[in-house]
Short mmCIF file of C-alpha atoms in Angstrom, two decimals:
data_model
loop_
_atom_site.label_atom_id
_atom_site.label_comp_id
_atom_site.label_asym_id
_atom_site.label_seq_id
_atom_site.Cartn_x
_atom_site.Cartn_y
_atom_site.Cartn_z
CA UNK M 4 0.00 0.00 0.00
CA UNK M 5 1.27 3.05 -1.07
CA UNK M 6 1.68 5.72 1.90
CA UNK M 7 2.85 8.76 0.62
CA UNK M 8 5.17 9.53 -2.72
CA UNK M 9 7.10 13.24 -2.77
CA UNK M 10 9.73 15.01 -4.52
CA UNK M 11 12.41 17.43 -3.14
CA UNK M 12 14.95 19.27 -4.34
CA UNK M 13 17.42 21.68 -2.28
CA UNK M 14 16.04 20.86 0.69
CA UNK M 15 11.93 21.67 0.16
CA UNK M 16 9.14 19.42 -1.13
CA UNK M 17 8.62 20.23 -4.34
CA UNK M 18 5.18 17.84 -4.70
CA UNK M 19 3.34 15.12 -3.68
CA UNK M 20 3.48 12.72 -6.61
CA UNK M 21 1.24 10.28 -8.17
CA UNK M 22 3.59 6.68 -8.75
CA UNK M 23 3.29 7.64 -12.76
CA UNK M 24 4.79 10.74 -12.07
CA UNK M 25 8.11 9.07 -10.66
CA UNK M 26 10.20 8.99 -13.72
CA UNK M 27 9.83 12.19 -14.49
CA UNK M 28 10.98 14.00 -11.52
CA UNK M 29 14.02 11.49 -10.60
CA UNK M 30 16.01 12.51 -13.58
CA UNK M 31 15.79 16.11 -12.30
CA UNK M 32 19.46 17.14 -11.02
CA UNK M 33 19.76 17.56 -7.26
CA UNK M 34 16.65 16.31 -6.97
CA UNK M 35 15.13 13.02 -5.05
CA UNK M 36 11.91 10.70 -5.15
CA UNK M 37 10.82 9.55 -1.43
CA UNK M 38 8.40 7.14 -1.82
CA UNK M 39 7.08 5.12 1.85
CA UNK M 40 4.94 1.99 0.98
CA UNK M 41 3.23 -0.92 3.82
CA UNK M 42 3.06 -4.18 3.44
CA UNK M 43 3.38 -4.24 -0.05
CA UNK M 44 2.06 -6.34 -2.65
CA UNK M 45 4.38 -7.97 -5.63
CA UNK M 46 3.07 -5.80 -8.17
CA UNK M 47 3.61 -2.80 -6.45
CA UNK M 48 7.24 -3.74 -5.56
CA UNK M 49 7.84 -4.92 -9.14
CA UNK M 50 6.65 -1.16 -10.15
CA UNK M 51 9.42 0.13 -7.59
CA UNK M 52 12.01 -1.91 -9.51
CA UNK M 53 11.19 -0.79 -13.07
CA UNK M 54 10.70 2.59 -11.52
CA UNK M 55 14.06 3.09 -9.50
CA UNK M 56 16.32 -0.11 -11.52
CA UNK M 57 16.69 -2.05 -8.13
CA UNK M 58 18.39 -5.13 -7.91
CA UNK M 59 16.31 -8.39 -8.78
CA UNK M 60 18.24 -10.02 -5.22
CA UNK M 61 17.68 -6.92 -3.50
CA UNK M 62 14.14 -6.78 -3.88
CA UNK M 63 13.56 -10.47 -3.73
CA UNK M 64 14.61 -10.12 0.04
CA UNK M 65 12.21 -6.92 0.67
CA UNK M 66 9.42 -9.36 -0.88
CA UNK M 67 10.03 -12.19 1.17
CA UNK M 68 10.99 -10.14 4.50
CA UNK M 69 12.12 -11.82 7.76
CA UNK M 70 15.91 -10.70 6.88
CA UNK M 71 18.70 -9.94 9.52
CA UNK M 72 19.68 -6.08 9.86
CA UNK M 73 22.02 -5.51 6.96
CA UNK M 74 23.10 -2.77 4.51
CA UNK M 75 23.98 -4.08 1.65
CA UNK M 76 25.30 -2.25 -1.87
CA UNK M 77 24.14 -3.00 -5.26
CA UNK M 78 26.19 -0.89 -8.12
CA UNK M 79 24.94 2.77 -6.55
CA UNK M 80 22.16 1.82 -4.12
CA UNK M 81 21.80 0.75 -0.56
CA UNK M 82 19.69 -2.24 0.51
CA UNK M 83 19.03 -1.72 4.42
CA UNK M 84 16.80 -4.14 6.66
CA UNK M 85 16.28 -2.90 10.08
CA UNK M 86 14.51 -4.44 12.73
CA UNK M 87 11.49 -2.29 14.16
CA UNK M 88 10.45 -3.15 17.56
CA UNK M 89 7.78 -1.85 19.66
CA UNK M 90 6.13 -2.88 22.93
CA UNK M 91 2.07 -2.96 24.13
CA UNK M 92 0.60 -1.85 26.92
CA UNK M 93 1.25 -5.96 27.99
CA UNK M 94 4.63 -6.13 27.50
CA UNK M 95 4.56 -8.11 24.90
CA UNK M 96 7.80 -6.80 22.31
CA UNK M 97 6.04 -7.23 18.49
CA UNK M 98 9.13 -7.27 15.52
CA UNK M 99 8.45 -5.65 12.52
CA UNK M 100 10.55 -4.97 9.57
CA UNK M 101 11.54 -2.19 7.27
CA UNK M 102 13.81 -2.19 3.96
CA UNK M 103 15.01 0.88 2.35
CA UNK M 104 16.35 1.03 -1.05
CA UNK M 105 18.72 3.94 -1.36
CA UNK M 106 20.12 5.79 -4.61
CA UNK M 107 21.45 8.81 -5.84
CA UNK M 108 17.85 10.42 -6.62
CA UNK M 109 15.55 8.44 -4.75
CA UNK M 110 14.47 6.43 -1.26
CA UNK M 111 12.06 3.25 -0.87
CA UNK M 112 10.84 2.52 2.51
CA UNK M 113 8.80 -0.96 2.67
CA UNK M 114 7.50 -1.47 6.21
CA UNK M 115 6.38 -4.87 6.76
CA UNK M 116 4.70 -6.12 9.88
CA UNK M 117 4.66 -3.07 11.63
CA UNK M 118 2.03 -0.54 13.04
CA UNK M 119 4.76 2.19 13.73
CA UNK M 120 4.59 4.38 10.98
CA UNK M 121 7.51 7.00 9.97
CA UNK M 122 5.16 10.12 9.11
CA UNK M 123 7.17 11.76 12.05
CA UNK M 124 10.24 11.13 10.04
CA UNK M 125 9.00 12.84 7.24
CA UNK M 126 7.62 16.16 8.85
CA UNK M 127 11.16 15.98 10.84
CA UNK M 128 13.12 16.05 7.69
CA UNK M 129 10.87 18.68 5.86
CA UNK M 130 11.79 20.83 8.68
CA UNK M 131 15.17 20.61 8.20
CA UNK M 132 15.65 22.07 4.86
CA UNK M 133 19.45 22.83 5.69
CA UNK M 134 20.48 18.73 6.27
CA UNK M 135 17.38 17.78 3.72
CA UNK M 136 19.41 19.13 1.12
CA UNK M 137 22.07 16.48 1.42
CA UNK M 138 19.70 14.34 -0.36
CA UNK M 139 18.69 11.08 0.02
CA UNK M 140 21.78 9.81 2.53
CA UNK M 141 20.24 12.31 4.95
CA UNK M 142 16.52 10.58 4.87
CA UNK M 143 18.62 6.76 5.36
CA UNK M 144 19.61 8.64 8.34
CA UNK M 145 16.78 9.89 9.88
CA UNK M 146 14.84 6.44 9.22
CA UNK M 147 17.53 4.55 10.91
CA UNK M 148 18.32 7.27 13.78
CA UNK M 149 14.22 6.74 14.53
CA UNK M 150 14.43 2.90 14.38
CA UNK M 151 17.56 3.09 16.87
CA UNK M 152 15.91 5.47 18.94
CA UNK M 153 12.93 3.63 19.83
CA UNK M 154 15.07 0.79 21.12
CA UNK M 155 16.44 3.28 23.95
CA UNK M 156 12.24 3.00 24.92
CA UNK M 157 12.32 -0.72 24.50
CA UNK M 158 15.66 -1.08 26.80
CA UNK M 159 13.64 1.69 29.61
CA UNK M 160 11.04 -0.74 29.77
CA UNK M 161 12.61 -3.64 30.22
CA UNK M 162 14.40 -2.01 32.96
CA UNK M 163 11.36 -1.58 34.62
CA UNK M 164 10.57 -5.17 34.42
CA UNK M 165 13.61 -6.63 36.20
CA UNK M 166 12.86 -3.82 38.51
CA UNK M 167 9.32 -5.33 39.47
CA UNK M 168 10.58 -8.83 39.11
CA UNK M 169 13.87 -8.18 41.57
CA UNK M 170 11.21 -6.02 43.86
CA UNK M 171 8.47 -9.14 44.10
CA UNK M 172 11.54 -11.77 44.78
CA UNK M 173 12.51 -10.15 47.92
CA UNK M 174 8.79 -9.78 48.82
CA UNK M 175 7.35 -12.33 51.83
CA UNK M 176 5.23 -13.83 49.73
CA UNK M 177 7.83 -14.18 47.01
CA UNK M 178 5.95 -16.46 44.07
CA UNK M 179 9.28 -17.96 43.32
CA UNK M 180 7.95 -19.62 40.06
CA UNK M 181 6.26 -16.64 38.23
CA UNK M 182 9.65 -15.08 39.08
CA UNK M 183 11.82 -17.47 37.34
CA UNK M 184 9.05 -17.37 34.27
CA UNK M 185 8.90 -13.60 34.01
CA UNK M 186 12.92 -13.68 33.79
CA UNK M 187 13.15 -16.28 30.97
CA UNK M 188 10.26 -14.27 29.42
CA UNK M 189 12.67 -11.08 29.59
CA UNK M 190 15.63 -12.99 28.21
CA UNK M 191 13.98 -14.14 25.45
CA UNK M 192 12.79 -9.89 24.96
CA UNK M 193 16.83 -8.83 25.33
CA UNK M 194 17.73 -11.66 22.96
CA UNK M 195 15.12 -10.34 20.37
CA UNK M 196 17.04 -6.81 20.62
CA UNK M 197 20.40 -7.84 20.65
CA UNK M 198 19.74 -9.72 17.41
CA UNK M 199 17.85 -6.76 16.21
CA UNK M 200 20.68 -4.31 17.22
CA UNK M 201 24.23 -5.91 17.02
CA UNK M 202 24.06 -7.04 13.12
CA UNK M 203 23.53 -3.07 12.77
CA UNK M 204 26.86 -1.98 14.52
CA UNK M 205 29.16 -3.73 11.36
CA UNK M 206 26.35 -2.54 8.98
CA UNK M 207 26.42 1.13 9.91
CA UNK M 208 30.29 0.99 10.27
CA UNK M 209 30.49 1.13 6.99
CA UNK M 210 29.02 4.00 6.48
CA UNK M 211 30.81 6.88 7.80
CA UNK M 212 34.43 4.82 7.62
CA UNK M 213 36.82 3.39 5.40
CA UNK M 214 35.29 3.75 1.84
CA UNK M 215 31.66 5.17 2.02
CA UNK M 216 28.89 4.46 -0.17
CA UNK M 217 28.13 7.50 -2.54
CA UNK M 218 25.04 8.34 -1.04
CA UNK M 219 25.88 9.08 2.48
CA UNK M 220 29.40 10.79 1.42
CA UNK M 221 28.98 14.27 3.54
CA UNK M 222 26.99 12.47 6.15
CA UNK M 223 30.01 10.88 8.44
CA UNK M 224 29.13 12.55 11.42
CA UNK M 225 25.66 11.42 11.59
CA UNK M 226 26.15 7.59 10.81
CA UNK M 227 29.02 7.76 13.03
CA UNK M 228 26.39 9.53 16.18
CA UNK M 229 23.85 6.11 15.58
CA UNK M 230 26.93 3.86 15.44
CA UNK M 231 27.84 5.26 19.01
CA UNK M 232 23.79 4.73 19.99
CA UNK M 233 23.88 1.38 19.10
CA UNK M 234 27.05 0.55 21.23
CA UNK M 235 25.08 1.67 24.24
CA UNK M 236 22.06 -0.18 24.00
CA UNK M 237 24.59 -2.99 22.87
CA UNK M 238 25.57 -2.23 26.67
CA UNK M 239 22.51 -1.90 28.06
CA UNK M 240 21.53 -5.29 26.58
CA UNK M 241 24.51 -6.94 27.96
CA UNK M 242 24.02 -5.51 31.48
CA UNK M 243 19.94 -6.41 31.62
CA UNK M 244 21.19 -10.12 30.32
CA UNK M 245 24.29 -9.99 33.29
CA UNK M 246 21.62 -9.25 35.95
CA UNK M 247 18.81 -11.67 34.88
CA UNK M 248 21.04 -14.48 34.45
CA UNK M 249 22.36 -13.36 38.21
CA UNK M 250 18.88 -12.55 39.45
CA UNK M 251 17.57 -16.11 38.18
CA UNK M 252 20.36 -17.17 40.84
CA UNK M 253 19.37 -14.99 43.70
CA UNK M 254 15.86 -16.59 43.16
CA UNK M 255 16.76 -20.23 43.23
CA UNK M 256 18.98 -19.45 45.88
CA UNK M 257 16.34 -17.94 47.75
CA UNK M 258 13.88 -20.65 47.06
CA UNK M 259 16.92 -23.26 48.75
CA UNK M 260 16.68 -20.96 51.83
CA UNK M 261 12.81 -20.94 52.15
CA UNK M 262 13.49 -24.74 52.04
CA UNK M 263 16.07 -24.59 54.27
CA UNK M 264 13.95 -23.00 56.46
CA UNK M 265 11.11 -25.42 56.45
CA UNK M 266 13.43 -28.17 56.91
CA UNK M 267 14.79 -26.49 60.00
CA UNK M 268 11.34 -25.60 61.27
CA UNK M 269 9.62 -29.51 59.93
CA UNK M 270 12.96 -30.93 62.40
CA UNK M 271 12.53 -28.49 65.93
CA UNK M 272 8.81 -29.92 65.74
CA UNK M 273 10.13 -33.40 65.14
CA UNK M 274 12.57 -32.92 67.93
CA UNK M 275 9.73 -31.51 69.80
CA UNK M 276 7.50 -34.94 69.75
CA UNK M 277 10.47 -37.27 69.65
CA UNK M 278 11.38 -36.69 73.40
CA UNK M 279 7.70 -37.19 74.63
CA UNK M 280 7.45 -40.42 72.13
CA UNK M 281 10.75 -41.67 73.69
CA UNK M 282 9.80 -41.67 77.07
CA UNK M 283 6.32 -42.57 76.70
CA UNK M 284 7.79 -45.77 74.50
CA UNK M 285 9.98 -46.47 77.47
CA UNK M 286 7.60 -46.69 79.88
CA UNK M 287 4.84 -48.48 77.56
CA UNK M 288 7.57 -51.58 77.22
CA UNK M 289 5.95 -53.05 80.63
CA UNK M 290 9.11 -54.78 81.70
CA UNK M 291 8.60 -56.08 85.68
CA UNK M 292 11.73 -54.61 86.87
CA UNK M 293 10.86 -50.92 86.28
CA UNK M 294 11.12 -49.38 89.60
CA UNK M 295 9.84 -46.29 88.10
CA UNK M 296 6.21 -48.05 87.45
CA UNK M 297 5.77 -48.54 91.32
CA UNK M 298 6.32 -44.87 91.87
CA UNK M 299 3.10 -43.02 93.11
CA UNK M 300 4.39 -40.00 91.58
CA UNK M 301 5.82 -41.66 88.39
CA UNK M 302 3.06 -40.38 85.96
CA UNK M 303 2.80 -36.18 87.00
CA UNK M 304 6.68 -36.81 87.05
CA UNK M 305 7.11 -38.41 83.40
CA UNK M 306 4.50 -36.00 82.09
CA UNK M 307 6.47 -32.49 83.99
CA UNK M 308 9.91 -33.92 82.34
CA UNK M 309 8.14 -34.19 78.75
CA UNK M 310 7.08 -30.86 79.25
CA UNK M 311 10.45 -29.37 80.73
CA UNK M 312 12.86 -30.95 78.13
CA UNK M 313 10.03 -29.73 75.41
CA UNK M 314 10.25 -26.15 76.84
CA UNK M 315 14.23 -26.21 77.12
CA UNK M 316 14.18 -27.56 73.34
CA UNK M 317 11.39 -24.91 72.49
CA UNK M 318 13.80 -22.20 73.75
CA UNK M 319 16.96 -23.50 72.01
CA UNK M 320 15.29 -23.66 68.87
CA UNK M 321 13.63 -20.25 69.21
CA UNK M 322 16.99 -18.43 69.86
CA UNK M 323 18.53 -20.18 67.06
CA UNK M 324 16.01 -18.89 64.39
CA UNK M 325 14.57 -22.60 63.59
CA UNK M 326 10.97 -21.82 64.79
#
C-alpha cells in the first residue's frame, strides 16, 4: 500500500506525486523521489524496480521479508533491513521490519509487519531544509536514527521489568515460580534486541568509515552519532542479560533458603514430639523390673519432664532462628 510519494529538491518538497509521475521527476538534477509503501504487494514492488532499476536479489529479500539487519550495496544503491520493535501496553515486544532502497535520486521505505509508521520522520526532515538538502543519505539517516531510537524506549522498559521482578523476589510472599518465568520471558525480549541491534553496529560501520557508499558521502558525522547509539544499548543489553542471568540465581537461591527454612522448622517440631514419644515408649515396654512403674508419683513426674525438656528444646530452637 502506497503511503505517501514526494519530490524534493534543495532541501523543500517540491510535490506530492502520483507513482506515474516518478520517472519524471528522478532525472531532475539535485533532486530526489521519497516514496514510503506498507506491506506491499508484488506488483507494487515490481513497479518500484522498473521505476528506480533495483536489484532483482535486492528486492527479492524486501518481498520475502524476515531478513537480519544488513546494509547491503548493489552498483549505486543501498539495501538496508532494520529491525522495528515496539512494545504494548502488555509487555509483549512485536518485531516488525523495514527495507530501504537507497540511490542517488531516490528512497524506498517498505515497512512490513509493523504498526509504527515514519510520518514523524517525514515532517522531521521537511523541517530541516538545511540537512534535507544532502539528499537522500540524509533521509537513510533519519529512518535509521528513529528505528535506533525507539530501542532506547524498549531497553527503559525492560528495565522496569527486572525492577518489578527483583522487587516481588525479595517480597514475603515471594511467588518464586512466576519469578523465574517472568525472567526467561525477559531474556527471550533482550535476545530479540540484541539480534535486532548488534548485526547493525558492522552494517552502519560502513558507512561513515573506510570507503563510504556514494550516497551518504557528507553524512560521516551522523552515521558515526547512531553507530555510538547502538554501542550503548549494545551495553545496556549486555548488562539487563548480566543481571537476569544473576537474578535467576538470587531466586533459586532464595527458594533453597525458604526450604532450608522449612526443613529447619519440619525438624525443631520433630525434635519436639520425639522426646515425649521416647519416654512414653519407654515406659509403655511393661518390663517387671521398672522401679519407676511402682512410683506413686511416676506419671505427674514423666509427664512435667516431657514438658520441661520440650520447653528447654522450644527455647533453644527459638533463639537459634529454627521456629
Amino acid at each position: 500500500m502506497l503511503i505517501n510519494c514526494a519530490a524534493y529538491q534543495a532541501g523543500h518538497k517540491l510535490a506530492d506525486l502520483p507513482v506515474a509521475a516518478i520517472s519524471e521527476y528522478v532525472g531532475k538534477p539535485d533532486c530526489f523521489v521519497w516514496v514510503a509503501l506498507k506491506d506491499a504487494t508484488a506488483e507494487e514492488l515490481t513497479e518500484m524496480q522498473v521505476e528506480f532499476g533495483l536489484h532483482e536479489l535486492a528486492v527479492e529479500d524486501a518481498r520475502n521479508g524476515h531478513q537480519r539487519p544488513k546494509v547491503e550495496e548493489y552498483g549505486d544503491t543501498l539495501f538496508c533491513v532494520l529491525h522495528v520493535l515496539d512494545m504494548d501496553e502488555a509487555g509483549l515486544l512485536e518485531k516488525g521490519e523495514v527495507a530501504i532502497f537507497v540511490g542517488p535520486n531516490f528512497v524506498l521505505s517498505i515497512r512490513n509487519r509493523s504498526r509504527i509508521g515514519f510520518l514523524n520522520v517525514r515532517e522531521r526532515t521537511e523541517r530541516e531544509p538545511h540537512l534535507l538538502q544532502h539528499g537522500a543519505g540524509y533521509v537513510l539517516y533519519a529512518l535509521i536514527d528513529t528505528v535506533v531510537d525507539r530501542y532506547f524506549g524498549i531497553i527503559h522498559r525492560l528495565q522496569g521489568e527486572l525492577e518489578t521482578i527483583e522487587d516481588r523476589m525479595f517480597a514475603e510472599d515471594n511467588p518464586a515460580r512466576a519469578n523465574i518465568e517472568a525472567l526467561y520471558t525477559l531474556k527471550r525480549k533482550l535476545v530479540t534486541v540484541n539480534h535486532a541491534v548488534v548485526p547493525l553496529l558492522d552494517a552502519i560501520a560502513h558507512l561513515y568509515g573506510g570507503r563510504v557508499p556514494g550516497v551518504c558521502v557528507g553524512m560521516h558525522e551522523y552515521y558515526r552519532d547512531v553507530y555510538d547509539h547502538l554501542e550503548r544499548i549494545v551495553k545496556s543489553v549486555e548488562s539487563l542479560r548480566d543481571m537476569s542471568s544473576t537474578a535467576v540465581q538470587v531466586n533459586l537461591a532464595m527458594i533453597s533458603l525458604d526450604e532450608s527454612a522449612v526443613s529447619k522448622k519440619l525438624a525443631g517440631y520433630a525434635a519436639l514430639f520425639a522426646v515425649p514419644t521416647m519416654l512414653a515408649g519407654i515406659y509403655g515396654m511393661n518390663f517387671e523390673h521398672m522401679p519407676e512403674l511402682k512410683w506413686n508419683l511416676g506419671y505427674p513426674l514423666t509427664l512435667l519432664a516431657m514438658l520441661v525438656v520440650d520447653v528447654v528444646l522450644w527455647w533453644r530452637f527459638k533463639r537459634a532462628g529454627w521456629l
